[in-house]
CSV table of C-alpha atoms in Angstrom, one decimal:
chain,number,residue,atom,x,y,z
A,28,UNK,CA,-1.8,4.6,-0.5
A,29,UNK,CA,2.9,0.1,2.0
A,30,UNK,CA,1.6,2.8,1.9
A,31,UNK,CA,-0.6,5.2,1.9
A,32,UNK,CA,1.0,8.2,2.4
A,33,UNK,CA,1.8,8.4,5.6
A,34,UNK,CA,5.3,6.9,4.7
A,35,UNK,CA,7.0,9.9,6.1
A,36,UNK,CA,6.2,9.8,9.2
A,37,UNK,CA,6.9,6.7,12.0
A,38,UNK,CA,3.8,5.3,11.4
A,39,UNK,CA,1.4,4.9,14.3
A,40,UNK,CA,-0.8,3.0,14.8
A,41,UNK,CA,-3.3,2.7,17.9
A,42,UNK,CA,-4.6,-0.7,18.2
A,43,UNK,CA,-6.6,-3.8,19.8
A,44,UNK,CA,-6.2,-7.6,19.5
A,45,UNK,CA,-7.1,-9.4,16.9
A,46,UNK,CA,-4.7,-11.9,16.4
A,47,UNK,CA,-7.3,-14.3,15.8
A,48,UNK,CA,-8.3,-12.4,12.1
A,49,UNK,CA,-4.6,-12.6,11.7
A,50,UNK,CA,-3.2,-16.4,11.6
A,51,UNK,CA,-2.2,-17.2,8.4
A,52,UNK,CA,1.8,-17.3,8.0
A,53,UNK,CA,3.4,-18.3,4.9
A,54,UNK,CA,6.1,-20.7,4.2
A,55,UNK,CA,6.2,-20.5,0.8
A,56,UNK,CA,6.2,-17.8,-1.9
A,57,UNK,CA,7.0,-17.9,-5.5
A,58,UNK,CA,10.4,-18.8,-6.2
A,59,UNK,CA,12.8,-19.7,-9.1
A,60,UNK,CA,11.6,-16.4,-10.7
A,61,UNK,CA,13.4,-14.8,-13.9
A,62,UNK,CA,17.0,-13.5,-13.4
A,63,UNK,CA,15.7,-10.0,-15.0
A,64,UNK,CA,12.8,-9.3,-11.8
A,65,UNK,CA,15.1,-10.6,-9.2
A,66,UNK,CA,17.9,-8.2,-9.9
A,67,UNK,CA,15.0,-5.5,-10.5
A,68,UNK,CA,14.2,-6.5,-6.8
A,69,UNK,CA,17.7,-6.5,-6.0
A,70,UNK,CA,18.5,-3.5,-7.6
A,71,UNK,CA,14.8,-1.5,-5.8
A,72,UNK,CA,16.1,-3.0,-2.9
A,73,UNK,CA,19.5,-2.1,-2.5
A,74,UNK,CA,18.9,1.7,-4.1
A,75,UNK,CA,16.8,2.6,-1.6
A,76,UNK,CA,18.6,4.7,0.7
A,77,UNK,CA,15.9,5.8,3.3
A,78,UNK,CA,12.6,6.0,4.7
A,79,UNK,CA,10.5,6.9,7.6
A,80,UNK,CA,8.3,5.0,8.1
A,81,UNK,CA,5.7,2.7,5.8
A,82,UNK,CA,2.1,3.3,5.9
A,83,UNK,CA,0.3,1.1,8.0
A,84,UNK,CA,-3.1,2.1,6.6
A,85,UNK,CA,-2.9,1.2,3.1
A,86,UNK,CA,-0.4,-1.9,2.8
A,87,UNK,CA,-0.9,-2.6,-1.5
A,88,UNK,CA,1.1,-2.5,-4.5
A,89,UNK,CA,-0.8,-1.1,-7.0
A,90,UNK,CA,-1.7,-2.7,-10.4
A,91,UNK,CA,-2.6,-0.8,-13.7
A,92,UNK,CA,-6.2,-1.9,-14.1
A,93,UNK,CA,-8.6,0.6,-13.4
A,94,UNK,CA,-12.6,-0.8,-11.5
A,95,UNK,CA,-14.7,-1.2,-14.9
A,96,UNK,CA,-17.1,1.8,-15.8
A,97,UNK,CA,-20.3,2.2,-13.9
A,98,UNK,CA,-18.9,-0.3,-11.5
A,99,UNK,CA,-17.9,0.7,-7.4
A,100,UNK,CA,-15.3,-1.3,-5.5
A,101,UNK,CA,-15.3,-1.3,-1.8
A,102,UNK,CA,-12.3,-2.4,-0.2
A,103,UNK,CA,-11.6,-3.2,3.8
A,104,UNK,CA,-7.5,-3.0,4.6
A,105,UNK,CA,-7.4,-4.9,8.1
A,106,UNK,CA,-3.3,-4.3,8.8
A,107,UNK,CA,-2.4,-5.2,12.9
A,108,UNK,CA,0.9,-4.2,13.7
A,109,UNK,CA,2.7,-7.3,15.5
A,110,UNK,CA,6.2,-5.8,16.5
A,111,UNK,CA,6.1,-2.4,15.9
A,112,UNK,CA,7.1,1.2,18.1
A,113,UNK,CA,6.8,1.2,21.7
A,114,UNK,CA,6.8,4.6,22.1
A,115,UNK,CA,5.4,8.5,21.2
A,116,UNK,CA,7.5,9.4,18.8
A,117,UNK,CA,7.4,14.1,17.9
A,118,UNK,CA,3.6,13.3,19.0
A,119,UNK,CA,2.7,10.9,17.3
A,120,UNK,CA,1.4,7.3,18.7
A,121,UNK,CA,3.1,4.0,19.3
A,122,UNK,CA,2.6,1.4,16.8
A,123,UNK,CA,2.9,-1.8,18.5
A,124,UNK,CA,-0.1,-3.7,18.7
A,125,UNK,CA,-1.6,-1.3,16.1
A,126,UNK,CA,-5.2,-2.5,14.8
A,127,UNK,CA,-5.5,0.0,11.3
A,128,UNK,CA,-8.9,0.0,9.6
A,129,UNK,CA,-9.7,1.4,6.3
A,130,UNK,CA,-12.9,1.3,3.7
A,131,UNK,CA,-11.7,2.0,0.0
A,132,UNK,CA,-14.5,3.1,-2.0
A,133,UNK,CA,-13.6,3.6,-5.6
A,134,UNK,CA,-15.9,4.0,-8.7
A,135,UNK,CA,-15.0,3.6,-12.1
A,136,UNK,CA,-16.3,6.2,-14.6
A,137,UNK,CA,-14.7,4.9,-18.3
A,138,UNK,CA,-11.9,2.9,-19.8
A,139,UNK,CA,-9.4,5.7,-18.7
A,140,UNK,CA,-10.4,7.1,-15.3
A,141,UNK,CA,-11.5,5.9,-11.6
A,142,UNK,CA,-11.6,8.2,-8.7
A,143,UNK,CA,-11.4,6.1,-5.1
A,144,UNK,CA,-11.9,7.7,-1.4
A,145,UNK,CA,-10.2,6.6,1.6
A,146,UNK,CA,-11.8,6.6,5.3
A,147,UNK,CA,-8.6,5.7,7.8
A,148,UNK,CA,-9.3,4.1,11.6
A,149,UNK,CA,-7.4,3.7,14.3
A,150,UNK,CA,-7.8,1.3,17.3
A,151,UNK,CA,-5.8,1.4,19.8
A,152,UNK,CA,-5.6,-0.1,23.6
A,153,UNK,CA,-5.0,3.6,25.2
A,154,UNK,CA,-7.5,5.9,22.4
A,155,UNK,CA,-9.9,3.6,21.5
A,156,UNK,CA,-11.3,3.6,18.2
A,157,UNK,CA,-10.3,7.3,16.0
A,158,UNK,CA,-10.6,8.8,13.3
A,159,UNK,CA,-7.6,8.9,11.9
A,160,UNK,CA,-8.3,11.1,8.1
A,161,UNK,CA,-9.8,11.1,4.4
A,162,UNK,CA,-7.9,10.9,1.2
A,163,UNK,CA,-9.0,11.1,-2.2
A,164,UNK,CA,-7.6,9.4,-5.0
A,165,UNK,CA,-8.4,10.2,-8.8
A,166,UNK,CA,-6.4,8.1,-11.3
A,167,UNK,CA,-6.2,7.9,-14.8
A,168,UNK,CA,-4.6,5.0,-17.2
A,169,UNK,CA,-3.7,4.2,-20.5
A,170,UNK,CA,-6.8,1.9,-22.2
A,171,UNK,CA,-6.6,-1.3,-22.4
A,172,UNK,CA,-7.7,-0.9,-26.5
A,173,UNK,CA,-4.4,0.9,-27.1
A,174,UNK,CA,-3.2,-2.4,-27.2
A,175,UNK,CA,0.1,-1.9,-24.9
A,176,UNK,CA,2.7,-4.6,-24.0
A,177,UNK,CA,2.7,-3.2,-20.5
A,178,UNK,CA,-0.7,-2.1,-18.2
A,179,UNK,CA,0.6,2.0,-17.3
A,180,UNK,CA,-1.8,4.3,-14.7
A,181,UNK,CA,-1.1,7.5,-12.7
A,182,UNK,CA,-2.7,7.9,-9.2
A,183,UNK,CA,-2.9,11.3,-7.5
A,184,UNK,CA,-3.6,10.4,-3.8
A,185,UNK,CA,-4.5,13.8,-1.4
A,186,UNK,CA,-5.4,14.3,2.1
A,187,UNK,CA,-5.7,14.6,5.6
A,188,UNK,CA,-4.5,12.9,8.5
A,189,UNK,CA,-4.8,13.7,12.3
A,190,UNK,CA,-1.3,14.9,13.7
A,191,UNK,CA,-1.4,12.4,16.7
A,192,UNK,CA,-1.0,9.9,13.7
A,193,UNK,CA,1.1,11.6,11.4
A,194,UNK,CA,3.8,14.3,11.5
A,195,UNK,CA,2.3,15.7,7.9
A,196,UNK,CA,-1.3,16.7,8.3
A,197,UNK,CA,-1.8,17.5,4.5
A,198,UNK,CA,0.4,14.9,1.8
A,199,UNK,CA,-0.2,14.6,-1.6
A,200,UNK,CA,1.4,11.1,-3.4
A,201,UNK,CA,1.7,10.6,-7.1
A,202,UNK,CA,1.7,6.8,-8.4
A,203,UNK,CA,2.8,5.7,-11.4
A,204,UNK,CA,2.4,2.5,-12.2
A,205,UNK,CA,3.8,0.0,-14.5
A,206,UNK,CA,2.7,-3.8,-14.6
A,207,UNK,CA,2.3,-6.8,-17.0
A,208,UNK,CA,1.0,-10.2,-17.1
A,209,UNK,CA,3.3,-13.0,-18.8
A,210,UNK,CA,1.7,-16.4,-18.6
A,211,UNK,CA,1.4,-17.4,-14.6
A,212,UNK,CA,3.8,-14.7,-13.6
A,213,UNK,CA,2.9,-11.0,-12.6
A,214,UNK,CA,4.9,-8.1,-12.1
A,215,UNK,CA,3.9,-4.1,-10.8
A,216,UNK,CA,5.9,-1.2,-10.0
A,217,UNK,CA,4.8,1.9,-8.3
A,218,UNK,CA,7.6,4.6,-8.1
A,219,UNK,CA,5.9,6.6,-5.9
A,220,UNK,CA,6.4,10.3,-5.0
A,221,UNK,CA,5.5,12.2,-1.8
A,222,UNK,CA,4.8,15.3,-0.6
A,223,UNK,CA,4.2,17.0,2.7
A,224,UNK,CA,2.3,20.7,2.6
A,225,UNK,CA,2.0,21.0,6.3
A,226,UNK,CA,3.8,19.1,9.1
A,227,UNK,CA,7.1,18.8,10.1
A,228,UNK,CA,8.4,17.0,6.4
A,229,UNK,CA,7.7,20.1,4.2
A,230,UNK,CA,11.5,20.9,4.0
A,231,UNK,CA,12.5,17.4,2.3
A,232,UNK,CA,10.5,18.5,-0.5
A,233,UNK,CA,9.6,15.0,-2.7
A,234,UNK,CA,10.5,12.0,-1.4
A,235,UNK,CA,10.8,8.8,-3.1
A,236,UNK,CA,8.9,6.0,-2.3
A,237,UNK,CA,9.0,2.3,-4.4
A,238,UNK,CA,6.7,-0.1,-4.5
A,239,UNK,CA,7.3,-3.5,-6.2
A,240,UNK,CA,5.4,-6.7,-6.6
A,241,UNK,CA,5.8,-10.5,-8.4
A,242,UNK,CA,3.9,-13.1,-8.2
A,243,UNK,CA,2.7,-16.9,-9.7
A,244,UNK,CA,-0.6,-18.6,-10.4
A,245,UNK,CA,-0.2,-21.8,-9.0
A,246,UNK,CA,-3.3,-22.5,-9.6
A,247,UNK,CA,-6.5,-20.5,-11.6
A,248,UNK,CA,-7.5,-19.2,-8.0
A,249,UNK,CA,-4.3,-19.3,-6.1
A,250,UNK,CA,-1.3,-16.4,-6.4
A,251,UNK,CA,2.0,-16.1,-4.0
A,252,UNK,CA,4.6,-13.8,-4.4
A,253,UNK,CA,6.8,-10.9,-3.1
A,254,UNK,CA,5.8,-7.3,-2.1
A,255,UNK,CA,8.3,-4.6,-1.4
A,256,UNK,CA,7.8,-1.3,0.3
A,257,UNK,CA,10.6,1.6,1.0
A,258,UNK,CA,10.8,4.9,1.3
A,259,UNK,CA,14.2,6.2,0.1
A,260,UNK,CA,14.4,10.1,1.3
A,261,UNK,CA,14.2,13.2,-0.4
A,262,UNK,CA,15.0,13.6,-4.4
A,263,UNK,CA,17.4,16.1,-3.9
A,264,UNK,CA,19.6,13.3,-0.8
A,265,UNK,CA,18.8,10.4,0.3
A,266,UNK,CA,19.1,9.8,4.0
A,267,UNK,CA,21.7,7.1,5.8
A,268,UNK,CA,21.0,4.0,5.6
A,269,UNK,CA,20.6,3.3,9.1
A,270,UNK,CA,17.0,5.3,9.0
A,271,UNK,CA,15.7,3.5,5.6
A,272,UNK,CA,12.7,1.5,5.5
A,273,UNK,CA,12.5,-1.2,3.8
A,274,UNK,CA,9.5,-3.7,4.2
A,275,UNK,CA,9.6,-7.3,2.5
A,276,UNK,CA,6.0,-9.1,2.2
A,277,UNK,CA,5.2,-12.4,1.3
A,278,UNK,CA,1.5,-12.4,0.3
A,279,UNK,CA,-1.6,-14.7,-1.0
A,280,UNK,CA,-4.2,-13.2,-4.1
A,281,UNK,CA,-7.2,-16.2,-3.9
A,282,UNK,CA,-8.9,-15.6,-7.4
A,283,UNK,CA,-12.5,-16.7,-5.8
A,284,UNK,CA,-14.8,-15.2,-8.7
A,285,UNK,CA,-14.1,-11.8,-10.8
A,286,UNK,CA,-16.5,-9.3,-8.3
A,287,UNK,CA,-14.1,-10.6,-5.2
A,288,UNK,CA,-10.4,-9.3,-4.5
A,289,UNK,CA,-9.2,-11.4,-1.0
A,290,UNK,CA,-5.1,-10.7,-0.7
A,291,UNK,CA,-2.8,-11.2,2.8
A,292,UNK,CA,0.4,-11.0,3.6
A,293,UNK,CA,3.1,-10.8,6.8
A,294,UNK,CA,5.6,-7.9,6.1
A,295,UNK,CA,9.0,-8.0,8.0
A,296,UNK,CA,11.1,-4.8,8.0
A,297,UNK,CA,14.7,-4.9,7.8
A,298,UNK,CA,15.6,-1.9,8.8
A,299,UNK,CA,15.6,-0.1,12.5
A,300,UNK,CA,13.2,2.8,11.1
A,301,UNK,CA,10.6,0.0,9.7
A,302,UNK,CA,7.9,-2.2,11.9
A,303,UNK,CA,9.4,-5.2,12.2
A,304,UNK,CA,6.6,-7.6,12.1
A,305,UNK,CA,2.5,-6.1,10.2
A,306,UNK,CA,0.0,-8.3,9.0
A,307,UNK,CA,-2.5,-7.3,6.6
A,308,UNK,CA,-5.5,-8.2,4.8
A,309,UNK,CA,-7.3,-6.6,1.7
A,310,UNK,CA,-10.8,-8.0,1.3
A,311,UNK,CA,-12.5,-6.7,-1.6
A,312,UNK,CA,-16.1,-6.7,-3.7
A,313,UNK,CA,-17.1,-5.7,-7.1
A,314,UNK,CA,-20.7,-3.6,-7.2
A,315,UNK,CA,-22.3,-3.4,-10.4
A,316,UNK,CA,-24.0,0.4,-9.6
């Protein structure tokens, strides 16, 4: 789902105030971490060679762990767009001061296979509060019985967006992901792949999106760490630098009890094409149905 598929376009976002949901900054985030994840950072980082825009809807890095069987996960992503466009861009709306609302709903059916649904809100100053689309997300992974050094899952994301929000009105994103837990530290990568069947990307064909994360438990119910979002152009050429997007998020995990999931985090783009100031939240709960 930084995001999410509506990475392709330049995100908008209608929105209200709510800056007072929205005060936590962070001054610190894990650091001193191994030689081999920073220069796999680095390398993510510097590789990218475009983008056009990170989701605002959807701001995560996926793990591998799939919601237990006959369990349901419902998910709120509260992401408010600080410092972001000012202005209609090909039709689609600003995204400063963009208030995104989405509920996650995703059920787990066995050890191998979850199927989630996204419902994506807008809230904006000038529209109110919208509809923005659906998505829906099956996902299968490898079980955890097989024993493997490293947690590996494939998410198939599909769906609809309004074209006032997006410039693709169908997109369909494919998620691999890769993650592993080594004492306090944690690690995920999700080289994600987009596609556009109807809007004005359809000729770029796939388009390359990464997704990293790294973190430490500094204590049993505390995490920090890094999460990067980019979006580096079509497979077949990336696009100049100068319209990359590239995202950098220091971000919280508070391990309260197993059924909750509470993460937030202030991204800061680096790039012209990227928001250059989103704060998000994830707030999460476990069902047992």
């Amino acid at each position: 789902m930084v995001t999410d598929t509506f990475i392709r376009s330049r995100k908008v976002l209608a929105s209200r105030n709510s800056r007072d949901f929205r005060r936590c900054l962070f001054r610190s985030f894990a650091a001193g971490h191994s030689w081999l994840l920073a220069l796999a950072l680095l390398t993510i980082i510097l590789w990218a060679a475009d983008s056009h825009a990170q989701d605002n809807y959807e701001i995560q890095v996926y793990g591998a762990d799939l919601v237990d069987p006959r369990h349901t996960m419902v998910e709120l992503h509260s992401n408010f767009t600080i410092d972001g466009s000012k202005t209609t861009v090909d039709g689609v709306y600003p995204t400063n001061h963009a208030e995104h609302e989405t509920v996650e709903i995703t059920h787990g059916f066995n050890d191998w296979f979850e199927c989630g649904f996204y419902i994506f809100t807008s809230i904006s100053e000038g529209q109110g509060w919208q509809w923005v689309g659906n998505h829906i997300r099956p996902r299968v992974a490898v079980p955890k019985k097989w024993h493997w050094p490293v947690g590996v899952s494939l998410s198939n994301e599909i769906g609809y967006q309004r074209r006032h929000f997006s410039v693709d009105t169908w997109t369909w994103e494919i998620r691999p992901i890769v993650d592993q837990k080594v004492g306090r530290w944690y690690w995920s990568l999700n080289p994600t792949l987009d596609r556009s069947f109807h809007g004005q990307s359809v000729h770029q064909g796939v388009v390359f999106s990464p997704n990293f994360t790294f973190s430490y438990d500094f204590t049993p119910k505390i995490a920090a760490g890094l999460e990067y979002y980019g979006s580096v152009g079509p497979l077949t050429g990336f696009d100049a630098v100068a319209q990359q997007q590239h995202q950098i998020l220091p971000a919280i995990d508070l391990n309260i009890a197993p059924q909750w999931e509470i993460n937030f985090g202030l991204g800061v783009g680096v790039t012209g094409a990227t928001d250059h100031l989103i704060a998000k939240m994830i707030l999460g709960y476990r069902f047992n149905f």
